[in-house]
Coordinates of N, CA and C in Angstrom, one line a residue:
X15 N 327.9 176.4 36.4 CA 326.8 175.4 36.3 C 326.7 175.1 34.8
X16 N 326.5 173.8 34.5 CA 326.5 172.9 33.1 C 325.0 173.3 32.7
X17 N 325.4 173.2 31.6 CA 323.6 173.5 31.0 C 323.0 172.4 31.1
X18 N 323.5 171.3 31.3 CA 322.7 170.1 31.1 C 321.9 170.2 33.0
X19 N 322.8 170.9 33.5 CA 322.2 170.8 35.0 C 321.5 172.1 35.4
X20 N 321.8 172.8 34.2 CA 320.6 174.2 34.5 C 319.1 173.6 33.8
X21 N 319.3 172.9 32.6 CA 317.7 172.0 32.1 C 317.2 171.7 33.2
X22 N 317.8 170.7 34.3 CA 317.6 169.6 34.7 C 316.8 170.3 36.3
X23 N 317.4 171.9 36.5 CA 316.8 172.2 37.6 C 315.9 173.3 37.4
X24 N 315.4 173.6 35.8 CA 314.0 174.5 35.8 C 313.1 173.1 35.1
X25 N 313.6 171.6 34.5 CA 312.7 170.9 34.8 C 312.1 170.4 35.8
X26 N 313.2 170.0 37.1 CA 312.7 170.0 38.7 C 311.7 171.3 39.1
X27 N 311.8 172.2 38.8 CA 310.7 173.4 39.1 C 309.5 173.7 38.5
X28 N 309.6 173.2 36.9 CA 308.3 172.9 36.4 C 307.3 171.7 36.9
X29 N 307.9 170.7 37.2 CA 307.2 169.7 37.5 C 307.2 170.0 39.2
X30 N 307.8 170.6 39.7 CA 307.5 170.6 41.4 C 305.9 170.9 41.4
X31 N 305.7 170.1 42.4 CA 303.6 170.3 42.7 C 303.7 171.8 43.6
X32 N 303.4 172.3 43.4 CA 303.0 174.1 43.6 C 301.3 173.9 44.7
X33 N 301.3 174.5 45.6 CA 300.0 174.4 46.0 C 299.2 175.2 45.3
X34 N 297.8 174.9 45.0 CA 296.8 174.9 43.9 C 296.0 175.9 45.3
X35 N 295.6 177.4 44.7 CA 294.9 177.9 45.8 C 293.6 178.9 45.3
X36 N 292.8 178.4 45.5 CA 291.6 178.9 44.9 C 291.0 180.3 45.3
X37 N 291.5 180.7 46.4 CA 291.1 182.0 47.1 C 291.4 182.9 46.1
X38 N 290.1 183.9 45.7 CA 290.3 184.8 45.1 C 290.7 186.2 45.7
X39 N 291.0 187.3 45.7 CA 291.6 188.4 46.1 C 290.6 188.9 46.7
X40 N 289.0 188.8 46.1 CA 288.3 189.5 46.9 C 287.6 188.5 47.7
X41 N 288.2 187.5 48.2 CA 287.4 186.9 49.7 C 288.3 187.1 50.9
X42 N 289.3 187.3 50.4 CA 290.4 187.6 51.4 C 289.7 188.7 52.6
X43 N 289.5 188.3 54.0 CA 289.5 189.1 54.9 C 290.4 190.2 55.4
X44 N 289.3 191.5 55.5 CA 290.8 192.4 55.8 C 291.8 192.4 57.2
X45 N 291.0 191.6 57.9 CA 291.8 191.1 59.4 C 292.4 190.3 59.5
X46 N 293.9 190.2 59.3 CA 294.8 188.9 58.9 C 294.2 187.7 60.1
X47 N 294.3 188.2 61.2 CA 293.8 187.1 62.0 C 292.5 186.6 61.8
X48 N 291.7 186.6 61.6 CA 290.3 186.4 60.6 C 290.6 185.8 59.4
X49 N 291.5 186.3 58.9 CA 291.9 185.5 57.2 C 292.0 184.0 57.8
X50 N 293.5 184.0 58.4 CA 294.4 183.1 59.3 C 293.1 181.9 59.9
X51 N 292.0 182.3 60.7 CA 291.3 181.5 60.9 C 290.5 180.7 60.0
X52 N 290.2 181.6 59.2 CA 289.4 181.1 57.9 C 290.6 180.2 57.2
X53 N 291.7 180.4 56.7 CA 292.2 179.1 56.0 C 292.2 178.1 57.2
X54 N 292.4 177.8 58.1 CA 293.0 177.2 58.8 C 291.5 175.8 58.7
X55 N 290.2 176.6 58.6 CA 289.2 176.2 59.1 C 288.9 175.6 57.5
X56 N 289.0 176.4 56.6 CA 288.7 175.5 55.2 C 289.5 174.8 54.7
X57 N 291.0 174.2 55.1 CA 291.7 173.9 54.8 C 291.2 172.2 55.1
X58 N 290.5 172.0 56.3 CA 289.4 171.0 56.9 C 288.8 170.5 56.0
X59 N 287.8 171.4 55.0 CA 286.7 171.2 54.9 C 286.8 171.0 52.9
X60 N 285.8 169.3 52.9 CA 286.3 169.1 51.5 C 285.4 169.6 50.5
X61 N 285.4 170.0 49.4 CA 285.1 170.5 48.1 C 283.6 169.5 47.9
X62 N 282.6 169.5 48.1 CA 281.7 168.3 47.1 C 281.6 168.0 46.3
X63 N 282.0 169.0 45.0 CA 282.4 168.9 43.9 C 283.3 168.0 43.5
X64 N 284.8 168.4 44.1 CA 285.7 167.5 43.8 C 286.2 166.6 44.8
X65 N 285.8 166.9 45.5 CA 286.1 165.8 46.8 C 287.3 165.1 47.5
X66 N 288.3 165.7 46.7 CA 290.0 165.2 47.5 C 290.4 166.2 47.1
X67 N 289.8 167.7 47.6 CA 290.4 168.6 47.2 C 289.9 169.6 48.4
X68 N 290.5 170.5 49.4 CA 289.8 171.4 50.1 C 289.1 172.2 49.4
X69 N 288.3 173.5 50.2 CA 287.4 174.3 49.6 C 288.5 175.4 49.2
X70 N 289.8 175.3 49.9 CA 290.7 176.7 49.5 C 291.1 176.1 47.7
X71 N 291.4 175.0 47.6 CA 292.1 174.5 46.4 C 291.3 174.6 45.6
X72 N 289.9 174.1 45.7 CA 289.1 174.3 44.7 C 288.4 175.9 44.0
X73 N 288.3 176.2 42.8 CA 288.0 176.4 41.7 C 286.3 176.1 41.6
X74 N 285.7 175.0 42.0 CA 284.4 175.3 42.0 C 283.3 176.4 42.5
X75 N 282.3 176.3 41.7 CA 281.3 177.6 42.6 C 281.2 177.1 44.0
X76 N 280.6 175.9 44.8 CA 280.6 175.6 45.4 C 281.8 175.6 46.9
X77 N 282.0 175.6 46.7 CA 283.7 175.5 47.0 C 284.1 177.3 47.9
X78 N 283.5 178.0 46.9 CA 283.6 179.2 46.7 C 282.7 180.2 47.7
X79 N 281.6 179.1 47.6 CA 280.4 179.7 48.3 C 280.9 179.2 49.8
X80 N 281.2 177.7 50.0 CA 281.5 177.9 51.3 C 282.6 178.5 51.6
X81 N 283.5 178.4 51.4 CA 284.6 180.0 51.7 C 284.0 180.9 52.0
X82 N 282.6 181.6 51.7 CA 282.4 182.6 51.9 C 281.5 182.6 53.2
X83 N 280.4 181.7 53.0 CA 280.4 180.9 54.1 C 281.2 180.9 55.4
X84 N 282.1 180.6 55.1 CA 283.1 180.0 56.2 C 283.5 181.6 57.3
X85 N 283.8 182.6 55.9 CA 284.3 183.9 56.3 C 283.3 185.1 56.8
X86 N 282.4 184.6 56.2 CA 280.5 185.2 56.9 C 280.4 184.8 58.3
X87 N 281.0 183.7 58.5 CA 280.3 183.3 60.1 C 281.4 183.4 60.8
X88 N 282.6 183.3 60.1 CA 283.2 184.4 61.3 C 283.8 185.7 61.9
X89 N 283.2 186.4 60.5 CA 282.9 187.7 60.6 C 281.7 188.1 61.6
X90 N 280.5 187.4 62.0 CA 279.7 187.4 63.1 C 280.3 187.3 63.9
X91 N 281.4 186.7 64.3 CA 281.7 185.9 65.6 C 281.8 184.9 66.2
X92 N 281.5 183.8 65.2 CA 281.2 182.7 66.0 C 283.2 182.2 65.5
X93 N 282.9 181.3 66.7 CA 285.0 180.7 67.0 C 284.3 179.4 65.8
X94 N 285.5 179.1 65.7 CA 286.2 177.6 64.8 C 285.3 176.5 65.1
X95 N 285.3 176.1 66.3 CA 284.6 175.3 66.4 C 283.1 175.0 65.9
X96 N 282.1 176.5 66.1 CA 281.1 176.4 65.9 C 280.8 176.6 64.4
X97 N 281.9 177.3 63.3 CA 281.7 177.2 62.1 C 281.6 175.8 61.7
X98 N 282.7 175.1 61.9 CA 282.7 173.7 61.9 C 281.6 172.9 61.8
X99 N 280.9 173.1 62.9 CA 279.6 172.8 63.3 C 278.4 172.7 62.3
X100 N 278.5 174.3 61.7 CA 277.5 175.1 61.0 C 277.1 174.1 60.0
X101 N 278.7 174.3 59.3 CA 279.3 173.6 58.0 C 278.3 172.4 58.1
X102 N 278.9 171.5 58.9 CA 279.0 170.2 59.2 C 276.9 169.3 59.2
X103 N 276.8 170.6 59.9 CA 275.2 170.1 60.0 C 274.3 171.2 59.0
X104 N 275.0 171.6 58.2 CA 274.2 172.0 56.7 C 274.4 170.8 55.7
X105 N 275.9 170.4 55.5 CA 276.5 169.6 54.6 C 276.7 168.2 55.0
X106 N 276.5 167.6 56.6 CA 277.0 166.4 56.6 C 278.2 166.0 56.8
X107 N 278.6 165.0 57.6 CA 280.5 164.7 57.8 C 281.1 164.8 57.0
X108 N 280.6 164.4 55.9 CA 281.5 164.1 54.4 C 281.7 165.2 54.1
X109 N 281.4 166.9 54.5 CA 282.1 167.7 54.2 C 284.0 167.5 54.6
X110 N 284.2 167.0 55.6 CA 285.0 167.1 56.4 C 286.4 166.1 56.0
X111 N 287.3 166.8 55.8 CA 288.7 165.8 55.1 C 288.7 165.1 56.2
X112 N 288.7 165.4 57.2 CA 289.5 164.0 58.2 C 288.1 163.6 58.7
X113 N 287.7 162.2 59.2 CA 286.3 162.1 59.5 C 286.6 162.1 61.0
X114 N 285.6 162.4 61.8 CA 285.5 162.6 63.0 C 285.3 160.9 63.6
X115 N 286.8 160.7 65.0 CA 286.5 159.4 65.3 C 285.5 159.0 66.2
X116 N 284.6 158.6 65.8 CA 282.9 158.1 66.5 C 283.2 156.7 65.9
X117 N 281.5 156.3 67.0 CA 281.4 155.1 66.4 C 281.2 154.3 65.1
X118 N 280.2 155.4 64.2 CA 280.2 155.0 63.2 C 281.3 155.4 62.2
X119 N 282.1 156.1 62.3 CA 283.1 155.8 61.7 C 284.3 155.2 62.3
X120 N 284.1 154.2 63.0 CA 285.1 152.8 63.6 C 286.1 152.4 62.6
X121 N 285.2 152.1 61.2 CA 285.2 151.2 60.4 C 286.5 151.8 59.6
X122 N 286.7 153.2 59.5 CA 287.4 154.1 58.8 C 288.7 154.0 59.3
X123 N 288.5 154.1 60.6 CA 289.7 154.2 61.5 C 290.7 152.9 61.7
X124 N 290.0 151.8 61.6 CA 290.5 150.3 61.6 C 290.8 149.9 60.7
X125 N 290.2 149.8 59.2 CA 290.6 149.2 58.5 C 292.0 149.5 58.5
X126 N 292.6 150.4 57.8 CA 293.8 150.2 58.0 C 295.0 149.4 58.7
X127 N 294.6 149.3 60.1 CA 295.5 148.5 61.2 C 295.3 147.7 61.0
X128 N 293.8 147.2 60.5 CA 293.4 145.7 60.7 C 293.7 145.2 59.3
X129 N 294.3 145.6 58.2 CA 294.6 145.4 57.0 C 296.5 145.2 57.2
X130 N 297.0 145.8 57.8 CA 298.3 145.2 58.1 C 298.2 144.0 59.1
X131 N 297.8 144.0 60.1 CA 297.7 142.9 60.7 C 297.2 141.7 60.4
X132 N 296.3 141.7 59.3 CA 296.0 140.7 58.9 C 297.2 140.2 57.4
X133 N 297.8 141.3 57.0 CA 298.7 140.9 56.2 C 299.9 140.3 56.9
X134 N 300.6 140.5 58.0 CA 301.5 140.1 58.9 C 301.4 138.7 59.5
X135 N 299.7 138.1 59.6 CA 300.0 137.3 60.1 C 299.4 136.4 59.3
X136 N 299.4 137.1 57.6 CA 299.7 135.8 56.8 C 301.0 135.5 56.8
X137 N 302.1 136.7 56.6 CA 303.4 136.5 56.3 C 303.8 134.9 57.6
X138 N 303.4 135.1 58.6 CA 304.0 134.6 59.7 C 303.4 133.3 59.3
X139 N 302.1 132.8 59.0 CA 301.6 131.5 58.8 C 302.4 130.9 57.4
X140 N 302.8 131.5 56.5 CA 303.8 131.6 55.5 C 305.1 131.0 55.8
X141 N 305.5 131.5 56.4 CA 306.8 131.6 56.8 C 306.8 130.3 57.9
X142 N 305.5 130.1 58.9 CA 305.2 128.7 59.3 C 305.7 127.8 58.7
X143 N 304.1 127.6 57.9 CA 304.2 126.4 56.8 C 305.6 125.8 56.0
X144 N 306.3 127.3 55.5 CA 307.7 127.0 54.7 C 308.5 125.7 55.8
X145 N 308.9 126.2 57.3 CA 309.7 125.6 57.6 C 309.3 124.5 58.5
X146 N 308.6 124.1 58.3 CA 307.8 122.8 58.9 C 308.0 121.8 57.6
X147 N 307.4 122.2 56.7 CA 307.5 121.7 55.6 C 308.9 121.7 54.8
X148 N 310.0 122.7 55.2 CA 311.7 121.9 54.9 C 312.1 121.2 56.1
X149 N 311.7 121.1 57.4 CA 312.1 120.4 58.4 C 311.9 118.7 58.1
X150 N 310.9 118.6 58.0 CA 310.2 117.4 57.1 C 311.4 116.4 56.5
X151 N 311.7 115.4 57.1 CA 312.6 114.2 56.4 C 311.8 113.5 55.5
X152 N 312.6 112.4 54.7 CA 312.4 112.0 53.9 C 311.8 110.0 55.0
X153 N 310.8 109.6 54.8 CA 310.7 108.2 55.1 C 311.4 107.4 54.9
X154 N 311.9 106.2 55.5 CA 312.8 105.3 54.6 C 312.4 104.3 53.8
X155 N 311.1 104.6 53.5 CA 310.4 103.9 51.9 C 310.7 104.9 50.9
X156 N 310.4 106.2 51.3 CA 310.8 107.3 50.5 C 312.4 107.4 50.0
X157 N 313.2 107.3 51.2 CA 314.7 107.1 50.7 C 314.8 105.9 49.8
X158 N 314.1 104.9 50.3 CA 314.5 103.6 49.0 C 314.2 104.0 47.5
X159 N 313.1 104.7 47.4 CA 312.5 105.2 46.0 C 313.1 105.7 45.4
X160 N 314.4 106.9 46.2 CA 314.7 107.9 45.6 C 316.0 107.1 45.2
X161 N 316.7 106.2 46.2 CA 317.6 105.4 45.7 C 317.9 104.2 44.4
X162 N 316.5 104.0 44.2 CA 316.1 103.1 43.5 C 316.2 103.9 42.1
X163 N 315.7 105.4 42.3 CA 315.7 106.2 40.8 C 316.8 106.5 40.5
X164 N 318.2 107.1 41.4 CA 318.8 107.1 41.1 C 320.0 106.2 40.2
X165 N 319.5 105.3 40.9 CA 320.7 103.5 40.2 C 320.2 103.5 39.2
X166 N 318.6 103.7 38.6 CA 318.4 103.6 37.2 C 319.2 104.6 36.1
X167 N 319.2 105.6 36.9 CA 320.2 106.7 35.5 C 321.6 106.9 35.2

């Protein structure tokens, strides 16, 4: 192996994006299955602090507190769902990375589709216009004009 290609593959490793994991040693549940639940369930749920960041990734107090949160209530017993819940109607949807599809969040779920399709069928009215408008002959007042310019030069 060339050293120019040993640089080139601990630069690929320095810059590789590494997941960023905020869980400290002591929130770790000692019941892997209990752990297992809990990331699975924060992995959901966003940071309000940082907000494009789950509660496992984040580094904030907050963040931190729901984790603990998260692993409090299912250390009671309550299943996934009903943490979710908990979360959800303490903090609001916007805890929640993926928004739940209801009616009021319609708007969330469409734009997207409706943002291609409206781009596609500019393309297509585009692409109309173009060949209507090369299809288009020349009048034969128009051909005399152009004939007329031409003889001049």
């Amino acid at each position: 192996m060339s050293v120019k290609t040993r640089y080139a593959l601990i630069a690929a490793l320095l810059l590789a994006p590494l997941p960023a994991v905020a869980v400290q040693p002591s929130e770790v549940m000692k019941d892997p299955a209990l752990e297992h639940r809990a990331r699975d369930i924060s992995e959901g749920l966003r940071c309000l602090v940082c907000q494009n960041q789950s509660i496992d990734d984040s580094d904030a107090p907050l963040a931190k507190d729901l984790r603990l949160l998260v692993r409090d209530r299912l250390a009671k017993g309550d299943s996934d769902a009903q943490v979710r819940d908990y979360v959800v109607a303490r903090y609001g949807e916007f805890v929640l990375l993926r928004p739940v599809f209801a009616l009021h969040t319609l708007i969330l779920w469409l734009t997207p589709a409706l943002a291609v399709l409206l781009g596609l069928f500019g393309l297509w009215r585009l692409s109309r216009r173009r060949s209507t408008n090369a299809a288009r002959s020349l009048s034969p007042a128009e051909e005399a004009e152009v004939a007329a310019l031409l003889r001049r030069e």
